[in-house]
PDB file of C-alpha atoms and ligand atoms in Angstrom:
ATOM      1  CA  UNK P   1      72.636-145.177 118.534  1.00 97.00           C
ATOM      2  CA  UNK P   2      73.750-141.942 116.512  1.00 98.00           C
ATOM      3  CA  UNK P   3      72.104-138.853 116.776  1.00 99.00           C
ATOM      4  CA  UNK P   4      72.620-135.248 115.307  1.00 99.00           C
ATOM      5  CA  UNK P   5      72.367-132.038 117.443  1.00 99.00           C
ATOM      6  CA  UNK P   6      71.996-128.661 115.058  1.00 98.00           C
ATOM      7  CA  UNK P   7      73.398-125.801 117.883  1.00 98.00           C
ATOM      8  CA  UNK P   8      74.268-127.232 120.379  1.00 98.00           C
ATOM      9  CA  UNK P   9      77.208-124.613 121.166  1.00 98.00           C
ATOM     10  CA  UNK P  10      75.081-123.430 123.471  1.00 98.00           C
ATOM     11  CA  UNK P  11      71.731-123.518 125.832  1.00 98.00           C
ATOM     12  CA  UNK P  12      69.146-126.050 125.043  1.00 98.00           C
ATOM     13  CA  UNK P  13      71.853-127.848 122.445  1.00 98.00           C
ATOM     14  CA  UNK P  14      74.250-127.655 124.260  1.00 98.00           C
ATOM     15  CA  UNK P  15      72.549-129.566 127.049  1.00 98.00           C
ATOM     16  CA  UNK P  16      70.760-131.754 124.452  1.00 98.00           C
ATOM     17  CA  UNK P  17      73.988-133.365 123.717  1.00 99.00           C
ATOM     18  CA  UNK P  18      74.748-133.307 127.186  1.00 98.00           C
ATOM     19  CA  UNK P  19      71.824-135.726 128.419  1.00 98.00           C
ATOM     20  CA  UNK P  20      71.793-137.998 125.142  1.00 98.00           C
ATOM     21  CA  UNK P  21      75.632-138.769 125.627  1.00 98.00           C
ATOM     22  CA  UNK P  22      74.858-139.003 129.293  1.00 98.00           C
ATOM     23  CA  UNK P  23      72.478-141.848 128.130  1.00 98.00           C
ATOM     24  CA  UNK P  24      74.648-143.307 125.267  1.00 98.00           C
ATOM     25  CA  UNK P  25      74.324-141.614 122.018  1.00 98.00           C
ATOM     26  CA  UNK P  26      76.833-140.966 120.017  1.00 98.00           C
ATOM     27  CA  UNK P  27      76.341-137.264 118.532  1.00 99.00           C
ATOM     28  CA  UNK P  28      77.414-135.046 115.607  1.00 99.00           C
ATOM     29  CA  UNK P  29      77.057-131.018 116.683  1.00 99.00           C
ATOM     30  CA  UNK P  30      76.917-128.159 114.428  1.00 99.00           C
ATOM     31  CA  UNK P  31      76.793-124.436 115.814  1.00 98.00           C
ATOM     32  CA  UNK P  32      78.824-121.360 114.442  1.00 98.00           C
ATOM     33  CA  UNK P  33      80.632-121.375 117.762  1.00 98.00           C
ATOM     34  CA  UNK P  34      83.461-124.069 116.708  1.00 98.00           C
ATOM     35  CA  UNK P  35      85.335-123.800 120.282  1.00 98.00           C
ATOM     36  CA  UNK P  36      82.001-124.479 122.319  1.00 98.00           C
ATOM     37  CA  UNK P  37      81.760-127.738 120.337  1.00 98.00           C
ATOM     38  CA  UNK P  38      84.735-128.889 120.626  1.00 98.00           C
ATOM     39  CA  UNK P  39      84.929-128.241 124.791  1.00 98.00           C
ATOM     40  CA  UNK P  40      81.727-129.786 124.952  1.00 98.00           C
ATOM     41  CA  UNK P  41      82.933-132.812 122.490  1.00 98.00           C
ATOM     42  CA  UNK P  42      85.657-133.221 124.896  1.00 98.00           C
ATOM     43  CA  UNK P  43      83.713-133.301 128.139  1.00 98.00           C
ATOM     44  CA  UNK P  44      81.092-135.878 127.614  1.00 98.00           C
ATOM     45  CA  UNK P  45      81.208-139.819 128.105  1.00 98.00           C
ATOM     46  CA  UNK P  46      80.653-141.092 124.582  1.00 98.00           C
ATOM     47  CA  UNK P  47      82.270-140.087 120.655  1.00 98.00           C
ATOM     48  CA  UNK P  48      81.097-137.027 119.344  1.00 98.00           C
ATOM     49  CA  UNK P  49      81.895-135.152 116.214  1.00 98.00           C
ATOM     50  CA  UNK P  50      81.337-131.337 116.142  1.00 98.00           C
ATOM     51  CA  UNK P  51      81.220-129.375 112.624  1.00 98.00           C
ATOM     52  CA  UNK P  52      81.254-125.611 112.275  1.00 98.00           C
ATOM     53  CA  UNK P  53      77.828-124.688 110.360  1.00 98.00           C
ATOM     54  CA  UNK P  54      76.095-121.689 109.771  1.00 98.00           C
ATOM     55  CA  UNK P  55      72.477-121.702 108.562  1.00 98.00           C
ATOM     56  CA  UNK P  56      72.385-117.977 106.687  1.00 98.00           C
ATOM     57  CA  UNK P  57      74.265-119.977 104.516  1.00 98.00           C
ATOM     58  CA  UNK P  58      71.911-122.685 103.110  1.00 97.00           C
ATOM     59  CA  UNK P  59      73.303-124.235 100.426  1.00 98.00           C
ATOM     60  CA  UNK P  60      76.932-124.666 102.717  1.00 98.00           C
ATOM     61  CA  UNK P  61      74.830-125.769 106.371  1.00 98.00           C
ATOM     62  CA  UNK P  62      73.475-128.543 103.732  1.00 98.00           C
ATOM     63  CA  UNK P  63      76.750-129.595 102.871  1.00 98.00           C
ATOM     64  CA  UNK P  64      77.757-130.003 106.572  1.00 98.00           C
ATOM     65  CA  UNK P  65      74.955-131.639 107.193  1.00 98.00           C
ATOM     66  CA  UNK P  66      75.392-134.262 104.972  1.00 98.00           C
ATOM     67  CA  UNK P  67      79.057-134.139 105.743  1.00 98.00           C
ATOM     68  CA  UNK P  68      78.411-135.034 109.274  1.00 98.00           C
ATOM     69  CA  UNK P  69      76.170-138.030 108.913  1.00 98.00           C
ATOM     70  CA  UNK P  70      78.595-139.439 106.246  1.00 98.00           C
ATOM     71  CA  UNK P  71      81.670-139.226 109.021  1.00 98.00           C
ATOM     72  CA  UNK P  72      78.913-140.627 111.445  1.00 98.00           C
ATOM     73  CA  UNK P  73      78.089-143.455 108.757  1.00 98.00           C
ATOM     74  CA  UNK P  74      74.483-142.540 109.322  1.00 98.00           C
ATOM     75  CA  UNK P  75      72.063-141.515 112.616  1.00 98.00           C
ATOM     76  CA  UNK P  76      69.268-142.689 113.840  1.00 98.00           C
ATOM     77  CA  UNK P  77      68.266-139.047 115.132  1.00 98.00           C
ATOM     78  CA  UNK P  78      68.418-134.906 113.075  1.00 99.00           C
ATOM     79  CA  UNK P  79      67.416-133.187 115.977  1.00 99.00           C
ATOM     80  CA  UNK P  80      67.072-129.366 114.550  1.00 98.00           C
ATOM     81  CA  UNK P  81      67.544-126.929 117.688  1.00 98.00           C
ATOM     82  CA  UNK P  82      69.338-124.092 115.554  1.00 98.00           C
ATOM     83  CA  UNK P  83      67.225-120.868 117.276  1.00 97.00           C
ATOM     84  CA  UNK P  84      68.077-116.964 116.844  1.00 96.00           C
ATOM     85  CA  UNK P  85      64.932-114.303 118.478  1.00 91.00           C
ATOM     86  CA  UNK P  86      65.406-110.511 118.972  1.00 86.00           C
ATOM     87  CA  UNK P  87      63.223-108.768 121.820  1.00 85.00           C
ATOM     88  CA  UNK P  88      64.515-105.159 120.437  1.00 89.00           C
ATOM     89  CA  UNK P  89      60.995-103.809 120.129  1.00 88.00           C
ATOM     90  CA  UNK P  90      62.222-101.604 117.909  1.00 91.00           C
ATOM     91  CA  UNK P  91      62.641-103.903 115.043  1.00 91.00           C
ATOM     92  CA  UNK P  92      66.177-104.119 113.806  1.00 93.00           C
ATOM     93  CA  UNK P  93      65.712-104.766 110.107  1.00 94.00           C
ATOM     94  CA  UNK P  94      68.615-107.347 110.398  1.00 95.00           C
ATOM     95  CA  UNK P  95      67.670-108.437 113.524  1.00 94.00           C
ATOM     96  CA  UNK P  96      64.279-109.942 112.125  1.00 94.00           C
ATOM     97  CA  UNK P  97      65.293-110.876 108.376  1.00 96.00           C
ATOM     98  CA  UNK P  98      68.325-112.889 110.189  1.00 97.00           C
ATOM     99  CA  UNK P  99      65.392-114.614 111.602  1.00 95.00           C
ATOM    100  CA  UNK P 100      63.363-115.051 109.952  1.00 96.00           C
ATOM    101  CA  UNK P 101      66.594-117.056 107.466  1.00 97.00           C
ATOM    102  CA  UNK P 102      68.243-119.299 110.402  1.00 98.00           C
ATOM    103  CA  UNK P 103      64.753-119.727 112.007  1.00 96.00           C
ATOM    104  CA  UNK P 104      62.514-120.595 108.898  1.00 96.00           C
ATOM    105  CA  UNK P 105      65.096-121.041 106.086  1.00 98.00           C
ATOM    106  CA  UNK P 106      67.621-122.388 107.795  1.00 98.00           C
ATOM    107  CA  UNK P 107      65.096-124.918 109.328  1.00 98.00           C
ATOM    108  CA  UNK P 108      63.909-125.906 106.409  1.00 98.00           C
ATOM    109  CA  UNK P 109      67.068-127.172 104.463  1.00 98.00           C
ATOM    110  CA  UNK P 110      67.606-129.195 107.715  1.00 98.00           C
ATOM    111  CA  UNK P 111      64.872-130.877 108.379  1.00 98.00           C
ATOM    112  CA  UNK P 112      64.489-131.193 104.351  1.00 98.00           C
ATOM    113  CA  UNK P 113      68.327-132.556 103.987  1.00 98.00           C
ATOM    114  CA  UNK P 114      67.464-134.803 107.191  1.00 98.00           C
ATOM    115  CA  UNK P 115      63.801-135.855 105.580  1.00 98.00           C
ATOM    116  CA  UNK P 116      65.849-136.966 102.273  1.00 98.00           C
ATOM    117  CA  UNK P 117      68.088-138.941 104.285  1.00 98.00           C
ATOM    118  CA  UNK P 118      65.787-140.510 106.274  1.00 98.00           C
ATOM    119  CA  UNK P 119      63.538-141.601 102.813  1.00 98.00           C
ATOM    120  CA  UNK P 120      66.029-142.617 101.083  1.00 98.00           C
ATOM    121  CA  UNK P 121      67.376-145.077 104.703  1.00 97.00           C
ATOM    122  CA  UNK P 122      64.097-146.139 105.114  1.00 98.00           C
ATOM    123  CA  UNK P 123      63.721-145.101 108.672  1.00 98.00           C
ATOM    124  CA  UNK P 124      64.625-142.111 111.086  1.00 98.00           C
ATOM    125  CA  UNK P 125      63.198-139.322 113.054  1.00 98.00           C
ATOM    126  CA  UNK P 126      63.336-135.567 113.099  1.00 98.00           C
ATOM    127  CA  UNK P 127      62.772-133.368 115.799  1.00 98.00           C
ATOM    128  CA  UNK P 128      62.334-129.393 115.507  1.00 98.00           C
ATOM    129  CA  UNK P 129      62.996-127.821 119.077  1.00 97.00           C
ATOM    130  CA  UNK P 130      60.343-124.203 118.029  1.00 93.00           C
ATOM    131  CA  UNK P 131      58.795-121.946 120.642  1.00 92.00           C
ATOM    132  CA  UNK P 132      55.188-121.298 122.280  1.00 89.00           C
ATOM    133  CA  UNK P 133      56.203-118.275 119.955  1.00 86.00           C
ATOM    134  CA  UNK P 134      54.277-120.758 117.307  1.00 81.00           C
ATOM    135  CA  UNK P 135      51.070-121.398 118.807  1.00 83.00           C
ATOM    136  CA  UNK P 136      50.601-117.804 119.925  1.00 83.00           C
ATOM    137  CA  UNK P 137      52.605-115.437 118.830  1.00 76.00           C
ATOM    138  CA  UNK P 138      53.892-112.994 121.252  1.00 77.00           C
ATOM    139  CA  UNK P 139      55.695-109.391 121.130  1.00 78.00           C
ATOM    140  CA  UNK P 140      58.985-110.847 118.878  1.00 80.00           C
ATOM    141  CA  UNK P 141      57.860-110.129 115.198  1.00 82.00           C
ATOM    142  CA  UNK P 142      59.524-112.497 112.371  1.00 87.00           C
ATOM    143  CA  UNK P 143      60.116-114.334 115.344  1.00 88.00           C
TER     144      UNK P 143
HETATM  145  N1  NAP H   1      65.149-120.563 125.999  1.00 63.12           N
HETATM  146  C1  NAP H   1      64.106-120.814 125.798  1.00 63.12           C
HETATM  147  O1  NAP H   1      63.312-119.927 126.492  1.00 63.12           O
HETATM  148  C2  NAP H   1      64.120-120.969 124.567  1.00 63.12           C
HETATM  149  C3  NAP H   1      61.788-120.928 124.005  1.00 63.12           C
HETATM  150  C4  NAP H   1      61.209-121.109 123.254  1.00 63.12           C
HETATM  151  C5  NAP H   1      61.505-121.715 122.111  1.00 63.12           C
HETATM  152  N2  NAP H   1      63.570-121.645 122.168  1.00 63.12           N
HETATM  153  C6  NAP H   1      63.548-122.578 120.770  1.00 63.12           C
HETATM  154  O2  NAP H   1      64.786-123.220 121.408  1.00 63.12           O
HETATM  155  C7  NAP H   1      65.757-123.143 120.835  1.00 63.12           C
HETATM  156  C8  NAP H   1      67.098-122.552 121.711  1.00 63.12           C
HETATM  157  O3  NAP H   1      67.752-122.267 122.109  1.00 63.12           O
HETATM  158  P1  NAP H   1      67.948-121.297 123.049  1.00 63.12           P
HETATM  159  O4  NAP H   1      67.344-120.661 124.474  1.00 63.12           O
HETATM  160  O5  NAP H   1      69.325-122.652 123.390  1.00 63.12           O
HETATM  161  O6  NAP H   1      69.127-120.705 121.762  1.00 63.12           O
HETATM  162  P2  NAP H   1      70.267-120.501 122.339  1.00 63.12           P
HETATM  163  O7  NAP H   1      71.380-120.366 123.448  1.00 63.12           O
HETATM  164  O8  NAP H   1      71.100-118.804 121.914  1.00 63.12           O
HETATM  165  O9  NAP H   1      71.169-121.164 121.352  1.00 63.12           O
HETATM  166  C9  NAP H   1      71.282-121.410 120.081  1.00 63.12           C
HETATM  167  C10 NAP H   1      71.995-122.221 119.432  1.00 63.12           C
HETATM  168  O10 NAP H   1      71.574-122.101 117.747  1.00 63.12           O
HETATM  169  C11 NAP H   1      72.868-121.925 117.234  1.00 63.12           C
HETATM  170  N3  NAP H   1      72.903-120.893 116.044  1.00 63.12           N
HETATM  171  C12 NAP H   1      72.174-119.944 116.209  1.00 63.12           C
HETATM  172  N4  NAP H   1      72.892-118.655 114.936  1.00 63.12           N
HETATM  173  C13 NAP H   1      72.651-119.586 114.124  1.00 63.12           C
HETATM  174  C14 NAP H   1      73.122-119.833 112.538  1.00 63.12           C
HETATM  175  N5  NAP H   1      73.103-118.422 112.038  1.00 63.12           N
HETATM  176  N6  NAP H   1      73.844-120.853 111.961  1.00 63.12           N
HETATM  177  C15 NAP H   1      73.867-122.186 113.243  1.00 63.12           C
HETATM  178  N7  NAP H   1      73.008-122.107 114.006  1.00 63.12           N
HETATM  179  C16 NAP H   1      73.460-121.285 114.449  1.00 63.12           C
HETATM  180  C17 NAP H   1      73.621-121.359 118.583  1.00 63.12           C
HETATM  181  O11 NAP H   1      74.575-121.924 118.213  1.00 63.12           O
HETATM  182  P3  NAP H   1      76.103-120.901 117.341  1.00 63.12           P
HETATM  183  O12 NAP H   1      75.627-118.749 117.612  1.00 63.12           O
HETATM  184  O13 NAP H   1      77.053-120.921 118.406  1.00 63.12           O
HETATM  185  O14 NAP H   1      76.293-120.445 115.736  1.00 63.12           O
HETATM  186  C18 NAP H   1      73.670-122.217 119.562  1.00 63.12           C
HETATM  187  O15 NAP H   1      74.042-123.127 119.322  1.00 63.12           O
HETATM  188  C19 NAP H   1      66.010-122.170 119.767  1.00 63.12           C
HETATM  189  O16 NAP H   1      65.589-122.363 117.931  1.00 63.12           O
HETATM  190  C20 NAP H   1      65.057-121.510 120.455  1.00 63.12           C
HETATM  191  O17 NAP H   1      64.330-120.585 119.196  1.00 63.12           O
HETATM  192  C21 NAP H   1      64.424-121.673 123.430  1.00 63.12           C
END
């Protein structure tokens, strides 16, 4: 099986990559911090292709996802894990806008690209990592 994890340089995505590789998945991994992706790829037991991606640059991020799918010669599963959020109760405008761009616009760009790829192929799975905040809200405005 082959999978892509979007947002694998740290946290949940990085640990997920370790567990999926241990389970036999060939992986493609993305994030902005390519150095962290490369160090992760080096320690995984299965093949892993790291690629830099910035979800704030939507068109380029879509191109990177397509390029990664092609370089893996197809994938069965795409995990959209990348996300940001701030706990600053001053609600800084730049942080709030970044959250909306990465978590909403970036997510939509990745999900849409994955959908069209899998629809054309005839099968595949998309996994979105969200938050309980999506269901019950919280003190973090745009998150
Ligand atoms: N930790 C929690 O308690 C929790 C709870 C609920 C939901 N979540 C959700 O789970 C997901 C992972 O969270 P985490 O706690 O593991 O956070 P994390 O360690 O900060 O990981 C976030 C990942 O997203 C990537 N990312 C952030 N901004 C990006 C951008 N502009 N372009 C491309 N990639 C970007 C980061 O890579 P770079 O910085 O290298 O780009 C990193 O790989 C997020 O969607 C978060 O909202 C987490």
